[in-house]
Amino acid sequence: MITRSKLNAHAEARNAFRDLRGLHFTIEWHRFEWTHGADLDCALVGPAYLGNMRIGLKDGAYWAYRSRDGGSVRTVPREQLSKLVDEVCDEFAGYLSPLPRRGLPRGR
């Protein structure tokens, strides 16, 4: 369930990215590893030049996002917004998510 406190936390994080690095994130609905069934949770979604990465608030205490390689989930305490901004920018700056693999048409 989304509470006003959780929405305020997402707005604060979005403002931190804008104020500290000039990055514009949106707040959207997304399914994370910690959501259950058809549940969605609020997410910060980064711009394309950060690979459209998503950040969620896990257990109301940690910002969590999947690492660039897609293998691990990174967490940062909720109160440490400047650390979150620095870590996300260091890992994702200039990242372009891979395009889907497509085979060449047959007969060429």
Short mmCIF file of N, CA, C and O in Angstrom, two decimals:
data_model
loop_
_atom_site.label_atom_id
_atom_site.label_comp_id
_atom_site.label_asym_id
_atom_site.label_seq_id
_atom_site.Cartn_x
_atom_site.Cartn_y
_atom_site.Cartn_z
N MET A 1 0.84 -1.18 0.00
CA MET A 1 0.00 0.00 0.00
C MET A 1 0.88 1.25 0.00
O MET A 1 1.85 1.34 0.74
N ILE A 2 0.53 2.20 -0.82
CA ILE A 2 1.30 3.43 -0.93
C ILE A 2 0.77 4.45 0.07
O ILE A 2 -0.42 4.75 0.09
N THR A 3 1.66 4.94 0.90
CA THR A 3 1.27 5.96 1.87
C THR A 3 1.80 7.32 1.42
O THR A 3 2.67 7.41 0.56
N ARG A 4 1.26 8.35 2.02
CA ARG A 4 1.72 9.71 1.70
C ARG A 4 3.21 9.85 1.99
O ARG A 4 3.96 10.49 1.26
N SER A 5 3.67 9.22 3.06
CA SER A 5 5.09 9.28 3.43
C SER A 5 5.96 8.68 2.33
O SER A 5 7.02 9.21 1.99
N LYS A 6 5.51 7.57 1.75
CA LYS A 6 6.27 6.92 0.69
C LYS A 6 6.31 7.79 -0.56
O LYS A 6 7.34 7.91 -1.21
N LEU A 7 5.18 8.40 -0.91
CA LEU A 7 5.15 9.29 -2.07
C LEU A 7 6.04 10.51 -1.83
O LEU A 7 6.72 10.96 -2.74
N ASN A 8 6.03 11.03 -0.61
CA ASN A 8 6.90 12.16 -0.29
C ASN A 8 8.37 11.77 -0.41
O ASN A 8 9.19 12.57 -0.87
N ALA A 9 8.71 10.55 0.00
CA ALA A 9 10.10 10.08 -0.12
C ALA A 9 10.51 10.02 -1.59
O ALA A 9 11.62 10.42 -1.93
N HIS A 10 9.63 9.56 -2.46
CA HIS A 10 9.95 9.51 -3.89
C HIS A 10 10.11 10.92 -4.46
O HIS A 10 11.00 11.17 -5.27
N ALA A 11 9.26 11.83 -4.04
CA ALA A 11 9.37 13.22 -4.51
C ALA A 11 10.68 13.84 -4.03
O ALA A 11 11.35 14.55 -4.78
N GLU A 12 11.08 13.55 -2.79
CA GLU A 12 12.34 14.07 -2.27
C GLU A 12 13.52 13.52 -3.06
O GLU A 12 14.47 14.25 -3.39
N ALA A 13 13.49 12.23 -3.37
CA ALA A 13 14.58 11.62 -4.13
C ALA A 13 14.62 12.19 -5.55
O ALA A 13 15.69 12.49 -6.07
N ARG A 14 13.45 12.36 -6.16
CA ARG A 14 13.41 12.94 -7.51
C ARG A 14 14.02 14.34 -7.49
O ARG A 14 14.81 14.70 -8.36
N ASN A 15 13.68 15.13 -6.47
CA ASN A 15 14.23 16.48 -6.34
C ASN A 15 15.74 16.45 -6.09
O ASN A 15 16.46 17.33 -6.57
N ALA A 16 16.23 15.46 -5.35
CA ALA A 16 17.67 15.34 -5.10
C ALA A 16 18.42 15.10 -6.40
O ALA A 16 19.46 15.71 -6.64
N PHE A 17 17.90 14.23 -7.26
CA PHE A 17 18.55 14.00 -8.55
C PHE A 17 18.56 15.28 -9.38
O PHE A 17 19.56 15.60 -10.03
N ARG A 18 17.46 16.01 -9.36
CA ARG A 18 17.38 17.24 -10.14
C ARG A 18 18.32 18.30 -9.58
O ARG A 18 19.07 18.93 -10.32
N ASP A 19 18.29 18.49 -8.26
CA ASP A 19 19.08 19.56 -7.65
C ASP A 19 20.58 19.27 -7.64
O ASP A 19 21.39 20.17 -7.84
N LEU A 20 20.96 18.00 -7.39
CA LEU A 20 22.38 17.67 -7.28
C LEU A 20 23.06 17.41 -8.62
O LEU A 20 24.24 17.68 -8.78
N ARG A 21 22.32 16.87 -9.59
CA ARG A 21 22.94 16.50 -10.86
C ARG A 21 22.20 17.00 -12.10
O ARG A 21 22.61 16.73 -13.21
N GLY A 22 21.07 17.67 -11.91
CA GLY A 22 20.30 18.16 -13.06
C GLY A 22 19.63 17.05 -13.84
O GLY A 22 19.32 17.22 -15.02
N LEU A 23 19.38 15.91 -13.20
CA LEU A 23 18.74 14.77 -13.85
C LEU A 23 17.25 14.77 -13.55
O LEU A 23 16.84 15.06 -12.44
N HIS A 24 16.47 14.42 -14.54
CA HIS A 24 15.02 14.42 -14.38
C HIS A 24 14.49 12.99 -14.38
O HIS A 24 14.53 12.31 -15.39
N PHE A 25 14.05 12.56 -13.21
CA PHE A 25 13.43 11.25 -13.04
C PHE A 25 11.92 11.44 -13.01
O PHE A 25 11.43 12.51 -12.65
N THR A 26 11.19 10.40 -13.37
CA THR A 26 9.74 10.42 -13.25
C THR A 26 9.35 9.45 -12.15
O THR A 26 10.13 8.57 -11.77
N ILE A 27 8.14 9.61 -11.64
CA ILE A 27 7.60 8.67 -10.67
C ILE A 27 6.53 7.86 -11.38
O ILE A 27 5.57 8.42 -11.91
N GLU A 28 6.73 6.55 -11.44
CA GLU A 28 5.83 5.66 -12.16
C GLU A 28 5.57 4.42 -11.31
O GLU A 28 6.19 4.23 -10.27
N TRP A 29 4.70 3.56 -11.79
CA TRP A 29 4.41 2.28 -11.13
C TRP A 29 5.26 1.20 -11.77
O TRP A 29 5.43 1.17 -12.99
N HIS A 30 5.79 0.31 -10.93
CA HIS A 30 6.66 -0.75 -11.43
C HIS A 30 6.58 -1.95 -10.51
O HIS A 30 6.27 -1.83 -9.33
N ARG A 31 6.90 -3.11 -11.03
CA ARG A 31 6.96 -4.33 -10.23
C ARG A 31 8.42 -4.61 -9.90
O ARG A 31 9.28 -4.63 -10.78
N PHE A 32 8.69 -4.78 -8.62
CA PHE A 32 10.04 -5.08 -8.14
C PHE A 32 10.07 -6.49 -7.55
O PHE A 32 9.03 -7.12 -7.37
N GLU A 33 11.26 -6.96 -7.23
CA GLU A 33 11.41 -8.29 -6.63
C GLU A 33 10.66 -8.42 -5.31
O GLU A 33 10.24 -9.50 -4.93
N TRP A 34 10.51 -7.32 -4.59
CA TRP A 34 9.87 -7.39 -3.28
C TRP A 34 8.36 -7.15 -3.34
O TRP A 34 7.70 -7.20 -2.32
N THR A 35 7.81 -6.91 -4.52
CA THR A 35 6.35 -6.81 -4.64
C THR A 35 5.80 -8.21 -4.90
O THR A 35 6.51 -9.08 -5.40
N HIS A 36 4.57 -8.42 -4.53
CA HIS A 36 3.98 -9.76 -4.61
C HIS A 36 2.84 -9.81 -5.61
O HIS A 36 2.05 -8.87 -5.71
N GLY A 37 2.77 -10.90 -6.36
CA GLY A 37 1.68 -11.11 -7.30
C GLY A 37 1.58 -9.99 -8.31
O GLY A 37 2.55 -9.62 -8.95
N ALA A 38 0.38 -9.45 -8.40
CA ALA A 38 0.12 -8.38 -9.37
C ALA A 38 0.37 -6.99 -8.79
O ALA A 38 0.10 -5.99 -9.44
N ASP A 39 0.90 -6.93 -7.56
CA ASP A 39 1.13 -5.64 -6.92
C ASP A 39 2.20 -4.83 -7.66
O ASP A 39 3.16 -5.39 -8.18
N LEU A 40 2.00 -3.54 -7.67
CA LEU A 40 2.98 -2.61 -8.22
C LEU A 40 3.42 -1.69 -7.11
O LEU A 40 2.71 -1.50 -6.13
N ASP A 41 4.58 -1.11 -7.26
CA ASP A 41 5.09 -0.17 -6.27
C ASP A 41 5.56 1.08 -7.00
O ASP A 41 5.88 1.05 -8.18
N CYS A 42 5.60 2.16 -6.27
CA CYS A 42 6.08 3.43 -6.82
C CYS A 42 7.56 3.29 -7.15
O CYS A 42 8.31 2.66 -6.42
N ALA A 43 7.97 3.89 -8.27
CA ALA A 43 9.37 3.80 -8.68
C ALA A 43 9.82 5.12 -9.27
O ALA A 43 9.04 5.84 -9.88
N LEU A 44 11.08 5.43 -9.05
CA LEU A 44 11.73 6.52 -9.77
C LEU A 44 12.31 5.91 -11.03
O LEU A 44 13.02 4.90 -10.97
N VAL A 45 12.00 6.48 -12.17
CA VAL A 45 12.51 5.96 -13.44
C VAL A 45 13.42 7.02 -14.04
O VAL A 45 13.01 8.17 -14.25
N GLY A 46 14.65 6.61 -14.30
CA GLY A 46 15.65 7.52 -14.81
C GLY A 46 15.49 7.80 -16.29
O GLY A 46 14.78 7.10 -17.01
N PRO A 47 16.20 8.80 -16.76
CA PRO A 47 16.16 9.15 -18.18
C PRO A 47 16.87 8.09 -19.04
O PRO A 47 17.59 7.24 -18.53
N ALA A 48 16.67 8.18 -20.34
CA ALA A 48 17.23 7.20 -21.27
C ALA A 48 18.75 7.12 -21.16
O ALA A 48 19.32 6.04 -21.28
N TYR A 49 19.43 8.25 -20.94
CA TYR A 49 20.89 8.21 -20.87
C TYR A 49 21.40 7.58 -19.58
O TYR A 49 22.60 7.43 -19.40
N LEU A 50 20.48 7.17 -18.69
CA LEU A 50 20.84 6.34 -17.54
C LEU A 50 20.23 4.95 -17.71
O LEU A 50 20.08 4.20 -16.75
N GLY A 51 19.85 4.60 -18.92
CA GLY A 51 19.32 3.28 -19.18
C GLY A 51 17.90 3.07 -18.67
O GLY A 51 17.49 1.92 -18.49
N ASN A 52 17.16 4.14 -18.42
CA ASN A 52 15.78 4.05 -17.90
C ASN A 52 15.71 3.18 -16.64
O ASN A 52 14.76 2.46 -16.42
N MET A 53 16.75 3.23 -15.85
CA MET A 53 16.82 2.40 -14.65
C MET A 53 15.74 2.80 -13.66
O MET A 53 15.23 3.91 -13.69
N ARG A 54 15.36 1.86 -12.80
CA ARG A 54 14.28 2.07 -11.83
C ARG A 54 14.80 1.94 -10.41
O ARG A 54 15.58 1.03 -10.13
N ILE A 55 14.32 2.82 -9.55
CA ILE A 55 14.69 2.81 -8.14
C ILE A 55 13.41 2.70 -7.33
O ILE A 55 12.46 3.44 -7.55
N GLY A 56 13.40 1.77 -6.39
CA GLY A 56 12.23 1.58 -5.53
C GLY A 56 12.59 1.75 -4.07
O GLY A 56 13.77 1.71 -3.70
N LEU A 57 11.58 1.94 -3.26
CA LEU A 57 11.77 2.07 -1.82
C LEU A 57 11.40 0.73 -1.18
O LEU A 57 10.22 0.38 -1.06
N LYS A 58 12.41 -0.03 -0.80
CA LYS A 58 12.21 -1.37 -0.26
C LYS A 58 12.01 -1.30 1.25
O LYS A 58 12.83 -0.71 1.97
N ASP A 59 10.93 -1.89 1.72
CA ASP A 59 10.60 -1.95 3.15
C ASP A 59 10.52 -0.56 3.79
O ASP A 59 10.64 -0.44 5.00
N GLY A 60 10.37 0.47 2.98
CA GLY A 60 10.26 1.83 3.51
C GLY A 60 11.55 2.37 4.10
O GLY A 60 11.59 3.48 4.58
N ALA A 61 12.63 1.58 4.04
CA ALA A 61 13.87 1.98 4.69
C ALA A 61 15.07 2.11 3.75
O ALA A 61 16.04 2.78 4.08
N TYR A 62 15.01 1.45 2.59
CA TYR A 62 16.15 1.43 1.68
C TYR A 62 15.71 1.74 0.26
O TYR A 62 14.70 1.21 -0.21
N TRP A 63 16.51 2.55 -0.43
CA TRP A 63 16.35 2.71 -1.86
C TRP A 63 17.03 1.52 -2.50
O TRP A 63 18.14 1.17 -2.11
N ALA A 64 16.39 0.87 -3.44
CA ALA A 64 16.96 -0.31 -4.06
C ALA A 64 16.83 -0.21 -5.58
O ALA A 64 15.84 0.28 -6.09
N TYR A 65 17.86 -0.69 -6.27
CA TYR A 65 17.84 -0.72 -7.72
C TYR A 65 18.71 -1.87 -8.19
O TYR A 65 19.61 -2.33 -7.49
N ARG A 66 18.43 -2.36 -9.38
CA ARG A 66 19.20 -3.45 -9.96
C ARG A 66 20.46 -2.87 -10.58
O ARG A 66 20.43 -1.85 -11.25
N SER A 67 21.59 -3.52 -10.33
CA SER A 67 22.87 -3.05 -10.84
C SER A 67 22.88 -3.05 -12.37
O SER A 67 22.04 -3.66 -13.01
N ARG A 68 23.84 -2.37 -12.91
CA ARG A 68 23.94 -2.22 -14.37
C ARG A 68 24.03 -3.56 -15.09
O ARG A 68 23.49 -3.73 -16.17
N ASP A 69 24.70 -4.53 -14.48
CA ASP A 69 24.82 -5.84 -15.11
C ASP A 69 23.57 -6.69 -14.92
O ASP A 69 23.47 -7.78 -15.46
N GLY A 70 22.61 -6.18 -14.14
CA GLY A 70 21.35 -6.88 -13.92
C GLY A 70 21.42 -8.02 -12.93
O GLY A 70 20.43 -8.69 -12.68
N GLY A 71 22.58 -8.22 -12.33
CA GLY A 71 22.76 -9.37 -11.45
C GLY A 71 22.40 -9.16 -10.00
O GLY A 71 21.85 -10.03 -9.36
N SER A 72 22.70 -8.00 -9.47
CA SER A 72 22.48 -7.81 -8.04
C SER A 72 21.61 -6.58 -7.78
O SER A 72 21.49 -5.71 -8.64
N VAL A 73 21.02 -6.56 -6.60
CA VAL A 73 20.22 -5.40 -6.18
C VAL A 73 21.07 -4.58 -5.23
O VAL A 73 21.60 -5.10 -4.25
N ARG A 74 21.24 -3.32 -5.53
CA ARG A 74 22.01 -2.41 -4.68
C ARG A 74 21.03 -1.66 -3.78
O ARG A 74 19.94 -1.30 -4.21
N THR A 75 21.44 -1.41 -2.55
CA THR A 75 20.58 -0.68 -1.62
C THR A 75 21.36 0.48 -0.99
O THR A 75 22.57 0.40 -0.81
N VAL A 76 20.61 1.53 -0.67
CA VAL A 76 21.14 2.71 0.00
C VAL A 76 20.11 3.12 1.04
O VAL A 76 18.91 3.17 0.73
N PRO A 77 20.52 3.40 2.28
CA PRO A 77 19.55 3.84 3.29
C PRO A 77 18.73 5.04 2.81
O PRO A 77 19.24 5.92 2.12
N ARG A 78 17.47 5.05 3.17
CA ARG A 78 16.51 6.06 2.71
C ARG A 78 16.98 7.49 2.94
O ARG A 78 16.77 8.37 2.11
N GLU A 79 17.63 7.74 4.06
CA GLU A 79 18.02 9.11 4.42
C GLU A 79 19.24 9.60 3.65
O GLU A 79 19.55 10.78 3.67
N GLN A 80 19.97 8.72 2.97
CA GLN A 80 21.22 9.09 2.32
C GLN A 80 21.02 9.37 0.83
O GLN A 80 21.58 8.71 -0.04
N LEU A 81 20.25 10.41 0.55
CA LEU A 81 19.91 10.72 -0.84
C LEU A 81 21.12 11.13 -1.67
O LEU A 81 21.23 10.74 -2.83
N SER A 82 22.05 11.88 -1.09
CA SER A 82 23.23 12.28 -1.88
C SER A 82 24.06 11.05 -2.24
O SER A 82 24.63 10.98 -3.35
N LYS A 83 24.14 10.07 -1.36
CA LYS A 83 24.86 8.82 -1.67
C LYS A 83 24.14 8.07 -2.78
O LYS A 83 24.77 7.54 -3.70
N LEU A 84 22.81 8.02 -2.74
CA LEU A 84 22.03 7.37 -3.79
C LEU A 84 22.31 8.02 -5.14
O LEU A 84 22.58 7.34 -6.13
N VAL A 85 22.26 9.34 -5.18
CA VAL A 85 22.50 10.07 -6.42
C VAL A 85 23.89 9.76 -6.96
O VAL A 85 24.06 9.45 -8.14
N ASP A 86 24.90 9.83 -6.09
CA ASP A 86 26.28 9.56 -6.52
C ASP A 86 26.45 8.14 -7.06
O ASP A 86 27.05 7.93 -8.11
N GLU A 87 25.91 7.15 -6.33
CA GLU A 87 26.08 5.75 -6.76
C GLU A 87 25.38 5.48 -8.09
O GLU A 87 25.94 4.81 -8.96
N VAL A 88 24.16 5.98 -8.23
CA VAL A 88 23.42 5.76 -9.48
C VAL A 88 24.14 6.42 -10.64
O VAL A 88 24.31 5.82 -11.71
N CYS A 89 24.59 7.65 -10.46
CA CYS A 89 25.27 8.35 -11.55
C CYS A 89 26.60 7.69 -11.90
O CYS A 89 26.93 7.55 -13.08
N ASP A 90 27.34 7.25 -10.89
CA ASP A 90 28.62 6.58 -11.16
C ASP A 90 28.42 5.28 -11.94
O ASP A 90 29.21 4.96 -12.83
N GLU A 91 27.36 4.56 -11.62
CA GLU A 91 27.16 3.27 -12.26
C GLU A 91 26.49 3.37 -13.63
O GLU A 91 26.80 2.61 -14.54
N PHE A 92 25.56 4.30 -13.80
CA PHE A 92 24.74 4.31 -15.00
C PHE A 92 25.02 5.43 -16.00
O PHE A 92 24.43 5.45 -17.07
N ALA A 93 25.89 6.35 -15.68
CA ALA A 93 26.14 7.47 -16.61
C ALA A 93 26.60 6.94 -17.96
O ALA A 93 27.54 6.16 -18.06
N GLY A 94 25.90 7.34 -18.99
CA GLY A 94 26.23 6.94 -20.33
C GLY A 94 25.83 5.53 -20.70
O GLY A 94 26.16 5.04 -21.77
N TYR A 95 25.09 4.87 -19.83
CA TYR A 95 24.69 3.49 -20.08
C TYR A 95 23.55 3.43 -21.09
O TYR A 95 22.58 4.16 -20.99
N LEU A 96 23.69 2.58 -22.06
CA LEU A 96 22.61 2.31 -23.01
C LEU A 96 22.24 0.85 -22.85
O LEU A 96 23.08 -0.03 -22.99
N SER A 97 20.98 0.60 -22.53
CA SER A 97 20.57 -0.79 -22.38
C SER A 97 20.69 -1.50 -23.73
O SER A 97 20.51 -0.89 -24.78
N PRO A 98 21.02 -2.78 -23.70
CA PRO A 98 21.24 -3.49 -24.96
C PRO A 98 19.95 -3.61 -25.77
O PRO A 98 18.87 -3.72 -25.21
N LEU A 99 20.11 -3.58 -27.07
CA LEU A 99 18.97 -3.76 -27.95
C LEU A 99 18.65 -5.24 -28.03
O LEU A 99 19.52 -6.10 -27.85
N PRO A 100 17.40 -5.57 -28.31
CA PRO A 100 17.06 -7.00 -28.46
C PRO A 100 17.82 -7.60 -29.64
O PRO A 100 18.07 -6.93 -30.63
N ARG A 101 18.16 -8.85 -29.50
CA ARG A 101 18.88 -9.54 -30.59
C ARG A 101 17.90 -9.90 -31.69
O ARG A 101 16.82 -10.42 -31.41
N ARG A 102 18.28 -9.61 -32.88
CA ARG A 102 17.43 -9.96 -34.03
C ARG A 102 18.29 -10.69 -35.04
O ARG A 102 19.40 -10.25 -35.38
N GLY A 103 17.78 -11.76 -35.54
CA GLY A 103 18.49 -12.51 -36.56
C GLY A 103 18.34 -11.84 -37.93
O GLY A 103 17.41 -11.09 -38.17
N LEU A 104 19.29 -12.11 -38.79
CA LEU A 104 19.19 -11.60 -40.15
C LEU A 104 18.11 -12.38 -40.90
O LEU A 104 17.89 -13.55 -40.64
N PRO A 105 17.45 -11.72 -41.83
CA PRO A 105 16.44 -12.43 -42.63
C PRO A 105 17.08 -13.59 -43.38
O PRO A 105 18.22 -13.52 -43.82
N ARG A 106 16.33 -14.65 -43.53
CA ARG A 106 16.84 -15.85 -44.22
C ARG A 106 17.08 -15.54 -45.70
O ARG A 106 16.41 -14.71 -46.29
N GLY A 107 18.06 -16.19 -46.28
CA GLY A 107 18.34 -16.04 -47.69
C GLY A 107 19.33 -14.93 -48.00
O GLY A 107 19.57 -14.60 -49.13
N ARG A 108 19.94 -14.35 -47.00
CA ARG A 108 20.94 -13.29 -47.25
C ARG A 108 22.29 -13.75 -46.85
O ARG A 108 22.58 -14.48 -46.04
#
